[in-house]
Amino acid sequence: MTEVISVDPHHPQPDSIAKAAEIIRGGGLVAFPTETVYGLGADAKNEAAIRKIFAAKGRPSDNPLIVHVASRAMLDRVAFASGDDTLRLIEHFWPGPLTLVLRRRDYIADSVSAGLSTVAVRMPDNSIALDLVEASATPVAAPSANLSGRPSPTRASHVQQDLAGKVDLILDGGETNIGIESTVLDLTGDHPVILRPGWVSREALSQLVGTVELATSDESLKRSPGTRHRHYSPRARVVVVESGSGISLEQLCSAHMASSRVGVISHSRVAVEDPRIRDIRLGESAESYARSIYSSLRELDEWDADIIIVEGINDTGEGEAVMDRLRRAASSDEDR
Ligand code: TXA
Ligand code: MG
Protein backbone atom coordinates (compact mmCIF):
# COMPACT_ATOMS: atom_id res chain seq x y z
CA MET A 1 0.00 0.00 0.00
CA THR A 2 1.13 3.50 -0.76
CA GLU A 3 0.57 6.19 1.85
CA VAL A 4 0.56 9.87 0.86
CA ILE A 5 1.42 12.62 3.36
CA SER A 6 1.17 16.36 2.63
CA VAL A 7 4.27 18.22 3.75
CA ASP A 8 4.89 21.95 3.95
CA PRO A 9 7.67 22.58 1.39
CA HIS A 10 9.09 25.51 3.36
CA HIS A 11 8.80 24.10 6.88
CA PRO A 12 8.59 20.31 6.55
CA GLN A 13 6.84 18.75 9.57
CA PRO A 14 9.53 16.86 11.55
CA ASP A 15 7.23 13.93 12.40
CA SER A 16 6.44 13.35 8.71
CA ILE A 17 10.12 13.50 7.83
CA ALA A 18 10.95 11.10 10.69
CA LYS A 19 8.39 8.61 9.43
CA ALA A 20 9.81 8.77 5.89
CA ALA A 21 13.39 8.43 7.19
CA GLU A 22 12.41 5.31 9.13
CA ILE A 23 11.13 3.73 5.90
CA ILE A 24 14.39 4.59 4.11
CA ARG A 25 16.47 3.14 6.95
CA GLY A 26 14.30 0.01 6.92
CA GLY A 27 15.04 -0.61 3.23
CA GLY A 28 11.76 0.78 1.84
CA LEU A 29 10.95 3.28 -0.93
CA VAL A 30 9.90 6.91 -0.39
CA ALA A 31 8.95 9.33 -3.20
CA PHE A 32 9.79 12.94 -2.40
CA PRO A 33 9.91 16.32 -4.16
CA THR A 34 13.14 17.98 -5.21
CA GLU A 35 13.47 21.38 -6.89
CA THR A 36 13.54 19.61 -10.31
CA VAL A 37 11.15 16.61 -10.32
CA TYR A 38 9.97 14.02 -7.76
CA GLY A 39 12.51 11.32 -6.88
CA LEU A 40 12.00 7.67 -5.89
CA GLY A 41 14.36 7.26 -2.95
CA ALA A 42 16.06 4.37 -1.16
CA ASP A 43 19.12 3.88 1.07
CA ALA A 44 22.10 4.06 -1.32
CA LYS A 45 24.03 1.58 0.88
CA ASN A 46 21.34 -1.10 0.79
CA GLU A 47 21.62 -3.40 -2.25
CA ALA A 48 18.17 -4.95 -1.76
CA ALA A 49 16.50 -1.54 -1.45
CA ILE A 50 18.21 -0.34 -4.63
CA ARG A 51 16.95 -3.38 -6.51
CA LYS A 52 13.41 -2.41 -5.43
CA ILE A 53 13.86 0.95 -7.22
CA PHE A 54 14.79 -0.74 -10.50
CA ALA A 55 11.86 -3.17 -10.16
CA ALA A 56 9.28 -0.47 -9.31
CA LYS A 57 10.24 1.69 -12.29
CA GLY A 58 10.83 -1.17 -14.71
CA ARG A 59 14.24 0.43 -15.21
CA PRO A 60 17.00 -1.43 -17.08
CA SER A 61 19.68 -2.42 -14.53
CA ASP A 62 22.43 -0.88 -16.70
CA ASN A 63 21.07 2.64 -16.06
CA PRO A 64 22.74 4.06 -12.91
CA LEU A 65 21.01 6.21 -10.26
CA ILE A 66 21.72 9.66 -8.83
CA VAL A 67 22.74 9.75 -5.16
CA HIS A 68 21.33 12.65 -3.11
CA VAL A 69 23.42 14.01 -0.26
CA ALA A 70 22.72 16.63 2.41
CA SER A 71 26.27 17.66 3.33
CA ARG A 72 29.88 17.75 2.16
CA ALA A 73 30.74 15.07 4.73
CA MET A 74 28.14 12.77 3.17
CA LEU A 75 29.51 13.50 -0.33
CA ASP A 76 32.97 12.46 0.82
CA ARG A 77 31.67 9.07 1.95
CA VAL A 78 30.06 8.47 -1.48
CA ALA A 79 32.69 9.77 -3.93
CA PHE A 80 36.15 11.27 -4.40
CA ALA A 81 35.48 15.00 -4.67
CA SER A 82 38.68 16.95 -5.24
CA GLY A 83 40.23 19.24 -7.84
CA ASP A 84 39.62 22.95 -8.42
CA ASP A 85 36.77 22.58 -10.91
CA THR A 86 34.85 20.12 -8.76
CA LEU A 87 35.15 22.19 -5.62
CA ARG A 88 34.25 25.42 -7.42
CA LEU A 89 31.15 23.83 -8.97
CA ILE A 90 30.00 22.46 -5.63
CA GLU A 91 30.59 25.77 -3.92
CA HIS A 92 28.65 27.68 -6.57
CA PHE A 93 25.79 25.38 -7.58
CA TRP A 94 24.97 23.25 -4.52
CA PRO A 95 22.36 22.87 -3.27
CA GLY A 96 20.90 22.95 -6.78
CA PRO A 97 20.09 21.16 -10.05
CA LEU A 98 23.64 20.11 -10.96
CA THR A 99 24.60 16.42 -10.77
CA LEU A 100 28.32 15.60 -10.77
CA VAL A 101 29.72 12.30 -12.02
CA LEU A 102 32.75 11.46 -9.85
CA ARG A 103 34.82 8.41 -8.99
CA ARG A 104 32.85 6.31 -6.53
CA ARG A 105 33.77 4.84 -3.19
CA ASP A 106 32.74 1.36 -1.98
CA TYR A 107 30.44 2.84 0.69
CA ILE A 108 27.41 2.70 -1.63
CA ALA A 109 25.80 -0.40 -3.17
CA ASP A 110 27.28 -1.55 -6.51
CA SER A 111 23.97 -1.48 -8.38
CA VAL A 112 23.55 2.26 -7.68
CA SER A 113 26.19 2.92 -10.32
CA ALA A 114 25.25 -0.12 -12.44
CA GLY A 115 28.73 -1.58 -12.16
CA LEU A 116 30.56 1.62 -13.25
CA SER A 117 33.54 2.97 -11.32
CA THR A 118 31.78 6.34 -11.10
CA VAL A 119 28.74 7.70 -9.28
CA ALA A 120 26.38 10.61 -10.01
CA VAL A 121 25.81 12.84 -6.94
CA ARG A 122 23.84 15.97 -6.18
CA MET A 123 22.60 18.06 -3.26
CA PRO A 124 18.97 19.04 -3.98
CA ASP A 125 17.69 22.56 -3.28
CA ASN A 126 14.49 21.53 -1.54
CA SER A 127 13.87 21.46 2.22
CA ILE A 128 11.81 18.26 2.16
CA ALA A 129 14.52 16.42 0.21
CA LEU A 130 17.37 17.76 2.36
CA ASP A 131 15.56 17.07 5.65
CA LEU A 132 14.73 13.54 4.48
CA VAL A 133 18.34 12.74 3.53
CA GLU A 134 19.62 14.23 6.78
CA ALA A 135 17.08 12.42 8.97
CA SER A 136 17.79 9.15 7.16
CA ALA A 137 21.48 9.65 8.00
CA THR A 138 22.37 7.89 4.76
CA PRO A 139 22.82 9.01 1.15
CA VAL A 140 19.57 8.50 -0.77
CA ALA A 141 19.68 7.07 -4.28
CA ALA A 142 16.76 8.45 -6.29
CA PRO A 143 15.90 8.39 -9.97
CA SER A 144 12.89 10.35 -11.16
CA ALA A 145 9.75 8.76 -9.67
CA ASN A 146 8.09 7.75 -12.95
CA LEU A 147 7.73 4.44 -14.73
CA SER A 148 10.69 4.03 -17.05
CA GLY A 149 9.95 5.81 -20.33
CA ARG A 150 7.15 8.04 -18.96
CA PRO A 151 7.45 11.81 -18.41
CA SER A 152 9.09 12.70 -15.09
CA PRO A 153 6.67 13.57 -12.25
CA THR A 154 6.33 17.18 -11.15
CA ARG A 155 3.39 16.53 -8.78
CA ALA A 156 2.65 13.83 -6.21
CA SER A 157 -0.38 12.78 -8.29
CA HIS A 158 1.94 11.90 -11.20
CA VAL A 159 3.88 9.59 -8.88
CA GLN A 160 0.62 7.94 -7.86
CA GLN A 161 -0.39 7.46 -11.50
CA ASP A 162 2.82 5.55 -12.20
CA LEU A 163 3.84 3.91 -8.93
CA ALA A 164 0.78 3.42 -6.66
CA GLY A 165 1.27 0.19 -4.72
CA LYS A 166 4.97 0.05 -5.56
CA VAL A 167 6.25 2.75 -3.20
CA ASP A 168 5.72 2.76 0.57
CA LEU A 169 5.22 6.50 1.04
CA ILE A 170 4.84 9.64 -1.09
CA LEU A 171 5.73 12.97 0.50
CA ASP A 172 3.46 15.48 -1.27
CA GLY A 173 5.21 18.85 -1.26
CA GLY A 174 3.16 20.36 -4.11
CA GLU A 175 4.37 21.13 -7.60
CA THR A 176 8.15 21.14 -8.15
CA ASN A 177 9.77 24.49 -8.92
CA ILE A 178 11.86 23.86 -12.00
CA GLY A 179 10.04 20.98 -13.68
CA ILE A 180 12.86 19.32 -15.65
CA GLU A 181 15.78 17.29 -14.38
CA SER A 182 19.23 18.34 -13.22
CA THR A 183 22.21 18.77 -15.55
CA VAL A 184 24.48 15.69 -15.42
CA LEU A 185 28.15 16.76 -15.69
CA ASP A 186 30.95 14.21 -15.96
CA LEU A 187 34.10 15.37 -14.14
CA THR A 188 36.09 12.15 -14.49
CA GLY A 189 37.76 12.98 -17.82
CA ASP A 190 40.19 15.68 -19.01
CA HIS A 191 37.41 18.25 -19.49
CA PRO A 192 33.95 18.57 -17.99
CA VAL A 193 31.36 16.94 -20.28
CA ILE A 194 27.60 17.41 -20.09
CA LEU A 195 26.03 13.94 -20.34
CA ARG A 196 22.47 15.24 -19.95
CA PRO A 197 21.51 18.92 -20.46
CA GLY A 198 19.49 20.25 -17.54
CA TRP A 199 18.44 23.38 -15.75
CA VAL A 200 22.04 24.56 -15.18
CA SER A 201 23.03 25.70 -18.67
CA ARG A 202 26.31 25.09 -20.48
CA GLU A 203 26.92 28.86 -20.44
CA ALA A 204 26.55 29.03 -16.65
CA LEU A 205 28.99 26.13 -16.22
CA SER A 206 31.53 27.61 -18.66
CA GLN A 207 31.63 30.87 -16.75
CA LEU A 208 32.97 28.96 -13.79
CA VAL A 209 35.20 26.25 -15.27
CA GLY A 210 35.95 27.25 -18.87
CA THR A 211 35.25 24.95 -21.80
CA VAL A 212 32.44 22.50 -21.19
CA GLU A 213 31.61 19.96 -23.89
CA LEU A 214 28.21 18.57 -24.66
CA ALA A 215 28.46 14.81 -25.19
CA THR A 216 27.52 13.68 -28.68
CA SER A 217 24.94 10.92 -28.70
CA ASP A 218 27.60 8.26 -29.32
CA GLU A 219 29.67 9.48 -26.45
CA SER A 220 26.82 9.90 -24.00
CA LEU A 221 25.59 6.47 -24.99
CA LYS A 222 28.86 5.04 -23.76
CA ARG A 223 29.21 7.21 -20.68
CA SER A 224 25.63 7.68 -19.54
CA PRO A 225 23.69 4.52 -20.25
CA GLY A 226 20.36 6.17 -19.45
CA THR A 227 20.48 8.55 -22.38
CA ARG A 228 20.30 5.74 -24.90
CA HIS A 229 16.76 4.77 -23.98
CA ARG A 230 13.90 6.88 -25.26
CA HIS A 231 12.82 8.93 -22.27
CA TYR A 232 10.23 11.43 -21.27
CA SER A 233 7.60 10.07 -23.64
CA PRO A 234 3.84 10.14 -23.33
CA ARG A 235 1.80 7.40 -25.02
CA ALA A 236 0.78 9.70 -27.88
CA ARG A 237 3.09 10.40 -30.79
CA VAL A 238 4.93 13.70 -30.26
CA VAL A 239 5.79 16.13 -33.05
CA VAL A 240 8.01 19.12 -32.27
CA VAL A 241 7.79 22.23 -34.43
CA GLU A 242 11.24 23.77 -34.17
CA SER A 243 11.30 27.50 -33.49
CA GLY A 244 11.91 29.44 -36.71
CA SER A 245 10.93 26.52 -38.96
CA GLY A 246 8.09 28.52 -40.49
CA ILE A 247 5.66 25.60 -40.18
CA SER A 248 2.13 26.73 -39.32
CA LEU A 249 0.59 25.08 -36.25
CA GLU A 250 -2.87 25.58 -37.74
CA GLN A 251 -1.97 23.71 -40.91
CA LEU A 252 -0.38 20.89 -38.95
CA CYS A 253 -3.48 20.58 -36.75
CA SER A 254 -5.82 20.56 -39.74
CA ALA A 255 -3.74 17.89 -41.44
CA HIS A 256 -4.08 15.53 -38.46
CA MET A 257 -7.59 16.39 -37.28
CA ALA A 258 -9.40 14.21 -39.79
CA SER A 259 -8.04 10.99 -38.32
CA SER A 260 -6.80 11.85 -34.82
CA ARG A 261 -7.40 13.63 -31.55
CA VAL A 262 -4.79 16.37 -31.61
CA GLY A 263 -3.14 17.78 -28.50
CA VAL A 264 -1.20 21.03 -28.82
CA ILE A 265 1.33 22.61 -26.45
CA SER A 266 2.18 26.08 -27.68
CA HIS A 267 3.11 29.62 -26.73
CA SER A 268 1.39 31.26 -29.68
CA ARG A 269 -2.36 31.21 -30.13
CA VAL A 270 -3.62 28.38 -32.32
CA ALA A 271 -6.57 29.68 -34.33
CA VAL A 272 -8.42 26.39 -34.72
CA GLU A 273 -11.57 25.72 -32.70
CA ASP A 274 -12.58 22.09 -32.84
CA PRO A 275 -13.54 19.44 -30.27
CA ARG A 276 -10.83 17.19 -31.73
CA ILE A 277 -8.16 19.71 -30.70
CA ARG A 278 -6.99 20.55 -27.20
CA ASP A 279 -4.48 23.37 -26.85
CA ILE A 280 -2.43 24.03 -23.71
CA ARG A 281 -0.91 27.51 -23.81
CA LEU A 282 2.36 28.18 -22.00
CA GLY A 283 4.51 31.28 -21.67
CA GLU A 284 7.34 31.42 -24.21
CA SER A 285 10.14 31.42 -21.62
CA ALA A 286 12.27 28.37 -20.80
CA GLU A 287 11.03 28.69 -17.18
CA SER A 288 7.42 28.43 -18.22
CA TYR A 289 8.00 25.49 -20.57
CA ALA A 290 10.17 23.61 -18.07
CA ARG A 291 7.65 24.01 -15.26
CA SER A 292 4.68 22.71 -17.24
CA ILE A 293 5.95 20.52 -20.07
CA TYR A 294 5.74 17.15 -18.30
CA SER A 295 2.36 17.80 -16.70
CA SER A 296 1.01 19.03 -20.07
CA LEU A 297 2.19 15.86 -21.83
CA ARG A 298 0.52 13.76 -19.13
CA GLU A 299 -2.69 15.81 -19.31
CA LEU A 300 -2.97 15.36 -23.08
CA ASP A 301 -2.29 11.63 -22.71
CA GLU A 302 -5.21 11.40 -20.28
CA TRP A 303 -7.42 13.26 -22.73
CA ASP A 304 -6.44 10.43 -25.11
CA ALA A 305 -4.57 12.45 -27.70
CA ASP A 306 -3.29 10.37 -30.61
CA ILE A 307 -0.74 13.00 -31.50
CA ILE A 308 0.76 15.88 -29.52
CA ILE A 309 2.11 18.84 -31.48
CA VAL A 310 4.57 20.92 -29.47
CA GLU A 311 5.68 24.38 -30.50
CA GLY A 312 9.41 24.62 -29.75
CA ILE A 313 11.29 27.46 -28.05
CA ASN A 314 14.79 28.87 -28.65
CA ASP A 315 17.34 26.28 -27.66
CA THR A 316 19.82 28.62 -26.03
CA GLY A 317 20.62 28.81 -22.31
CA GLU A 318 18.04 26.95 -20.23
CA GLY A 319 15.99 26.38 -23.40
CA GLU A 320 18.62 23.83 -24.50
CA ALA A 321 17.49 21.36 -21.83
CA VAL A 322 13.80 21.90 -22.57
CA MET A 323 14.35 21.24 -26.28
CA ASP A 324 16.52 18.19 -25.50
CA ARG A 325 13.58 16.62 -23.61
CA LEU A 326 11.08 17.50 -26.33
CA ARG A 327 13.24 16.07 -29.11
CA ARG A 328 13.70 12.88 -27.13
CA ALA A 329 9.96 12.58 -26.55
CA ALA A 330 9.49 12.98 -30.31
CA SER A 331 12.27 10.60 -31.32
CA SER A 332 11.10 7.70 -33.45
CA ASP A 333 13.47 5.36 -31.61
CA GLU A 334 11.13 2.64 -30.41
CA ASP A 335 13.30 1.62 -27.45
CA ARG A 336 11.21 2.78 -24.53
O1 TXA B 1 16.79 16.22 -11.31
C1 TXA B 1 17.18 15.05 -11.27
O2 TXA B 1 18.32 14.73 -11.62
C2 TXA B 1 16.21 13.98 -10.75
C3 TXA B 1 15.94 14.26 -9.25
C4 TXA B 1 15.04 13.22 -8.64
O3 TXA B 1 17.15 14.37 -8.58
N1 TXA B 1 16.74 12.66 -10.92
C5 TXA B 1 16.86 12.07 -12.14
O4 TXA B 1 17.34 10.78 -12.09
O5 TXA B 1 16.54 12.61 -13.18
P1 TXA B 1 17.26 9.75 -13.31
O6 TXA B 1 17.65 8.45 -12.77
O7 TXA B 1 15.93 9.83 -13.92
O8 TXA B 1 18.39 10.22 -14.29
C6 TXA B 1 19.74 10.01 -13.94
C7 TXA B 1 20.62 10.24 -15.13
C8 TXA B 1 20.49 9.12 -16.15
O9 TXA B 1 20.57 9.67 -17.45
C9 TXA B 1 21.71 8.25 -15.85
O10 TXA B 1 22.15 7.50 -16.96
C10 TXA B 1 22.73 9.30 -15.43
O11 TXA B 1 21.98 10.25 -14.70
N2 TXA B 1 23.76 8.72 -14.55
C11 TXA B 1 23.61 8.25 -13.30
N3 TXA B 1 24.76 7.76 -12.81
C12 TXA B 1 25.69 7.93 -13.78
C13 TXA B 1 27.08 7.63 -13.89
N4 TXA B 1 27.77 7.04 -12.90
N5 TXA B 1 27.71 7.94 -15.05
C14 TXA B 1 27.04 8.53 -16.05
N6 TXA B 1 25.71 8.85 -16.01
C15 TXA B 1 25.05 8.54 -14.89
MG1 MG C 1 14.39 9.74 -15.17
XYZ file of C-alpha atoms and ligand atoms in Angstrom:
370
model
C 0.000 0.000 0.000
C 1.127 3.504 -0.759
C 0.571 6.193 1.846
C 0.560 9.874 0.863
C 1.421 12.622 3.364
C 1.175 16.355 2.629
C 4.270 18.215 3.748
C 4.892 21.951 3.954
C 7.673 22.579 1.390
C 9.093 25.512 3.358
C 8.799 24.101 6.880
C 8.594 20.313 6.555
C 6.839 18.747 9.572
C 9.528 16.860 11.550
C 7.225 13.934 12.399
C 6.437 13.347 8.708
C 10.122 13.498 7.828
C 10.954 11.103 10.687
C 8.390 8.612 9.427
C 9.814 8.767 5.888
C 13.385 8.426 7.185
C 12.410 5.315 9.126
C 11.130 3.735 5.900
C 14.391 4.590 4.109
C 16.470 3.139 6.955
C 14.298 0.014 6.919
C 15.044 -0.612 3.229
C 11.756 0.783 1.842
C 10.945 3.283 -0.929
C 9.898 6.913 -0.393
C 8.953 9.326 -3.201
C 9.792 12.936 -2.398
C 9.907 16.317 -4.157
C 13.143 17.976 -5.208
C 13.474 21.378 -6.894
C 13.539 19.606 -10.308
C 11.149 16.614 -10.317
C 9.965 14.019 -7.762
C 12.509 11.321 -6.881
C 11.999 7.668 -5.892
C 14.362 7.265 -2.954
C 16.060 4.373 -1.158
C 19.119 3.884 1.070
C 22.099 4.061 -1.316
C 24.034 1.583 0.880
C 21.337 -1.099 0.786
C 21.624 -3.395 -2.254
C 18.166 -4.952 -1.756
C 16.498 -1.544 -1.447
C 18.211 -0.335 -4.630
C 16.947 -3.382 -6.506
C 13.412 -2.405 -5.432
C 13.859 0.953 -7.222
C 14.787 -0.744 -10.500
C 11.861 -3.174 -10.161
C 9.278 -0.475 -9.307
C 10.237 1.690 -12.295
C 10.833 -1.167 -14.707
C 14.243 0.428 -15.209
C 16.999 -1.431 -17.075
C 19.680 -2.416 -14.533
C 22.430 -0.876 -16.697
C 21.074 2.642 -16.060
C 22.741 4.058 -12.905
C 21.014 6.208 -10.259
C 21.725 9.662 -8.826
C 22.742 9.746 -5.156
C 21.329 12.649 -3.115
C 23.422 14.010 -0.259
C 22.719 16.632 2.410
C 26.273 17.662 3.332
C 29.879 17.747 2.157
C 30.736 15.073 4.725
C 28.142 12.772 3.168
C 29.509 13.497 -0.326
C 32.975 12.461 0.816
C 31.666 9.073 1.947
C 30.065 8.473 -1.482
C 32.690 9.772 -3.930
C 36.146 11.267 -4.399
C 35.481 14.997 -4.675
C 38.682 16.954 -5.242
C 40.230 19.239 -7.837
C 39.620 22.946 -8.421
C 36.773 22.576 -10.905
C 34.853 20.119 -8.763
C 35.152 22.194 -5.624
C 34.254 25.417 -7.420
C 31.150 23.834 -8.974
C 29.999 22.462 -5.634
C 30.595 25.774 -3.920
C 28.648 27.682 -6.569
C 25.789 25.377 -7.575
C 24.965 23.249 -4.518
C 22.361 22.866 -3.269
C 20.899 22.946 -6.785
C 20.091 21.163 -10.047
C 23.640 20.113 -10.961
C 24.601 16.424 -10.765
C 28.320 15.602 -10.774
C 29.718 12.300 -12.020
C 32.754 11.463 -9.848
C 34.824 8.412 -8.995
C 32.846 6.315 -6.525
C 33.770 4.835 -3.186
C 32.744 1.361 -1.977
C 30.444 2.839 0.693
C 27.413 2.697 -1.635
C 25.804 -0.401 -3.169
C 27.279 -1.554 -6.506
C 23.972 -1.484 -8.376
C 23.549 2.260 -7.680
C 26.190 2.915 -10.323
C 25.253 -0.124 -12.440
C 28.734 -1.576 -12.157
C 30.565 1.617 -13.255
C 33.543 2.965 -11.316
C 31.780 6.341 -11.102
C 28.743 7.705 -9.278
C 26.380 10.607 -10.013
C 25.808 12.838 -6.942
C 23.843 15.966 -6.184
C 22.600 18.059 -3.263
C 18.973 19.042 -3.981
C 17.694 22.564 -3.282
C 14.493 21.533 -1.538
C 13.869 21.461 2.221
C 11.813 18.264 2.163
C 14.521 16.424 0.214
C 17.367 17.764 2.363
C 15.556 17.074 5.647
C 14.734 13.541 4.479
C 18.343 12.740 3.531
C 19.617 14.227 6.785
C 17.082 12.422 8.969
C 17.788 9.148 7.158
C 21.482 9.645 7.995
C 22.373 7.889 4.756
C 22.825 9.013 1.155
C 19.571 8.503 -0.766
C 19.679 7.074 -4.283
C 16.760 8.455 -6.290
C 15.901 8.393 -9.967
C 12.886 10.352 -11.160
C 9.746 8.762 -9.668
C 8.085 7.751 -12.953
C 7.729 4.440 -14.733
C 10.689 4.026 -17.049
C 9.950 5.811 -20.334
C 7.148 8.045 -18.964
C 7.452 11.811 -18.413
C 9.087 12.697 -15.087
C 6.673 13.573 -12.251
C 6.327 17.183 -11.149
C 3.386 16.529 -8.783
C 2.646 13.828 -6.208
C -0.382 12.779 -8.289
C 1.942 11.896 -11.202
C 3.884 9.591 -8.879
C 0.620 7.944 -7.859
C -0.393 7.457 -11.499
C 2.822 5.554 -12.199
C 3.843 3.907 -8.929
C 0.785 3.417 -6.660
C 1.269 0.193 -4.718
C 4.974 0.047 -5.564
C 6.254 2.746 -3.205
C 5.715 2.760 0.572
C 5.222 6.501 1.040
C 4.837 9.636 -1.094
C 5.726 12.967 0.499
C 3.461 15.479 -1.266
C 5.205 18.848 -1.259
C 3.162 20.355 -4.106
C 4.372 21.133 -7.600
C 8.150 21.139 -8.148
C 9.768 24.492 -8.921
C 11.859 23.862 -12.000
C 10.036 20.981 -13.679
C 12.860 19.323 -15.645
C 15.780 17.292 -14.378
C 19.235 18.336 -13.222
C 22.214 18.770 -15.547
C 24.483 15.694 -15.422
C 28.148 16.761 -15.685
C 30.945 14.212 -15.962
C 34.096 15.370 -14.141
C 36.093 12.147 -14.488
C 37.763 12.983 -17.821
C 40.193 15.678 -19.010
C 37.410 18.252 -19.494
C 33.950 18.574 -17.989
C 31.362 16.943 -20.284
C 27.596 17.405 -20.095
C 26.029 13.938 -20.344
C 22.471 15.245 -19.945
C 21.509 18.917 -20.462
C 19.486 20.250 -17.541
C 18.442 23.376 -15.752
C 22.041 24.556 -15.178
C 23.031 25.701 -18.671
C 26.305 25.086 -20.482
C 26.921 28.864 -20.445
C 26.550 29.029 -16.652
C 28.995 26.126 -16.217
C 31.526 27.607 -18.660
C 31.631 30.866 -16.748
C 32.966 28.956 -13.790
C 35.199 26.255 -15.273
C 35.947 27.254 -18.871
C 35.247 24.949 -21.799
C 32.437 22.501 -21.194
C 31.612 19.955 -23.894
C 28.207 18.566 -24.660
C 28.458 14.808 -25.192
C 27.521 13.678 -28.679
C 24.941 10.918 -28.700
C 27.604 8.257 -29.321
C 29.672 9.478 -26.446
C 26.817 9.895 -24.001
C 25.592 6.466 -24.992
C 28.860 5.040 -23.758
C 29.211 7.210 -20.681
C 25.627 7.682 -19.540
C 23.693 4.522 -20.255
C 20.358 6.168 -19.445
C 20.482 8.553 -22.379
C 20.304 5.744 -24.900
C 16.756 4.775 -23.982
C 13.898 6.878 -25.258
C 12.816 8.927 -22.266
C 10.228 11.429 -21.274
C 7.599 10.070 -23.636
C 3.844 10.142 -23.329
C 1.802 7.405 -25.016
C 0.775 9.703 -27.878
C 3.095 10.400 -30.787
C 4.933 13.700 -30.264
C 5.791 16.134 -33.053
C 8.009 19.117 -32.269
C 7.787 22.230 -34.425
C 11.239 23.771 -34.167
C 11.298 27.503 -33.486
C 11.910 29.441 -36.714
C 10.926 26.517 -38.963
C 8.090 28.521 -40.492
C 5.660 25.605 -40.179
C 2.127 26.731 -39.319
C 0.592 25.082 -36.250
C -2.865 25.582 -37.738
C -1.972 23.707 -40.911
C -0.377 20.891 -38.954
C -3.483 20.579 -36.752
C -5.817 20.561 -39.735
C -3.742 17.890 -41.442
C -4.081 15.531 -38.458
C -7.593 16.389 -37.283
C -9.396 14.209 -39.787
C -8.039 10.987 -38.316
C -6.801 11.846 -34.817
C -7.395 13.625 -31.546
C -4.793 16.369 -31.613
C -3.142 17.778 -28.496
C -1.195 21.028 -28.815
C 1.330 22.613 -26.454
C 2.177 26.085 -27.682
C 3.107 29.619 -26.729
C 1.388 31.259 -29.679
C -2.363 31.205 -30.128
C -3.616 28.378 -32.321
C -6.574 29.680 -34.334
C -8.418 26.392 -34.725
C -11.570 25.722 -32.702
C -12.581 22.090 -32.843
C -13.536 19.437 -30.267
C -10.831 17.193 -31.726
C -8.161 19.710 -30.695
C -6.995 20.553 -27.201
C -4.475 23.366 -26.849
C -2.428 24.032 -23.710
C -0.913 27.515 -23.808
C 2.363 28.181 -22.003
C 4.511 31.282 -21.675
C 7.342 31.422 -24.210
C 10.145 31.416 -21.616
C 12.269 28.370 -20.804
C 11.033 28.689 -17.180
C 7.423 28.427 -18.218
C 7.999 25.494 -20.566
C 10.166 23.614 -18.073
C 7.651 24.007 -15.261
C 4.684 22.710 -17.242
C 5.948 20.518 -20.065
C 5.738 17.146 -18.299
C 2.356 17.799 -16.698
C 1.014 19.029 -20.066
C 2.189 15.858 -21.831
C 0.516 13.759 -19.128
C -2.689 15.805 -19.312
C -2.967 15.364 -23.085
C -2.293 11.633 -22.712
C -5.207 11.400 -20.282
C -7.419 13.257 -22.731
C -6.435 10.435 -25.105
C -4.572 12.445 -27.699
C -3.286 10.372 -30.614
C -0.736 12.996 -31.498
C 0.757 15.883 -29.523
C 2.112 18.836 -31.480
C 4.569 20.922 -29.468
C 5.685 24.384 -30.503
C 9.411 24.618 -29.747
C 11.290 27.462 -28.047
C 14.795 28.875 -28.649
C 17.340 26.278 -27.663
C 19.823 28.622 -26.029
C 20.623 28.813 -22.308
C 18.036 26.947 -20.234
C 15.994 26.380 -23.403
C 18.616 23.828 -24.503
C 17.494 21.362 -21.831
C 13.802 21.898 -22.573
C 14.353 21.239 -26.279
C 16.518 18.191 -25.495
C 13.578 16.624 -23.606
C 11.078 17.500 -26.333
C 13.244 16.070 -29.114
C 13.704 12.880 -27.127
C 9.963 12.583 -26.551
C 9.492 12.979 -30.306
C 12.273 10.601 -31.321
C 11.105 7.696 -33.453
C 13.473 5.356 -31.608
C 11.127 2.645 -30.405
C 13.305 1.616 -27.451
C 11.212 2.777 -24.535
O 16.792 16.219 -11.311
C 17.182 15.051 -11.268
O 18.322 14.727 -11.622
C 16.206 13.984 -10.750
C 15.942 14.259 -9.253
C 15.040 13.216 -8.638
O 17.148 14.368 -8.581
N 16.741 12.663 -10.923
C 16.864 12.074 -12.137
O 17.338 10.777 -12.088
O 16.542 12.614 -13.178
P 17.265 9.754 -13.310
O 17.655 8.445 -12.766
O 15.927 9.832 -13.919
O 18.390 10.221 -14.289
C 19.738 10.009 -13.944
C 20.624 10.235 -15.133
C 20.492 9.122 -16.155
O 20.573 9.669 -17.453
C 21.708 8.246 -15.847
O 22.150 7.501 -16.963
C 22.730 9.301 -15.432
O 21.982 10.250 -14.697
N 23.758 8.717 -14.549
C 23.607 8.245 -13.298
N 24.765 7.762 -12.812
C 25.693 7.928 -13.776
C 27.084 7.626 -13.891
N 27.769 7.043 -12.898
N 27.706 7.940 -15.049
C 27.036 8.531 -16.049
N 25.713 8.855 -16.010
C 25.047 8.542 -14.889
Mg 14.394 9.742 -15.174
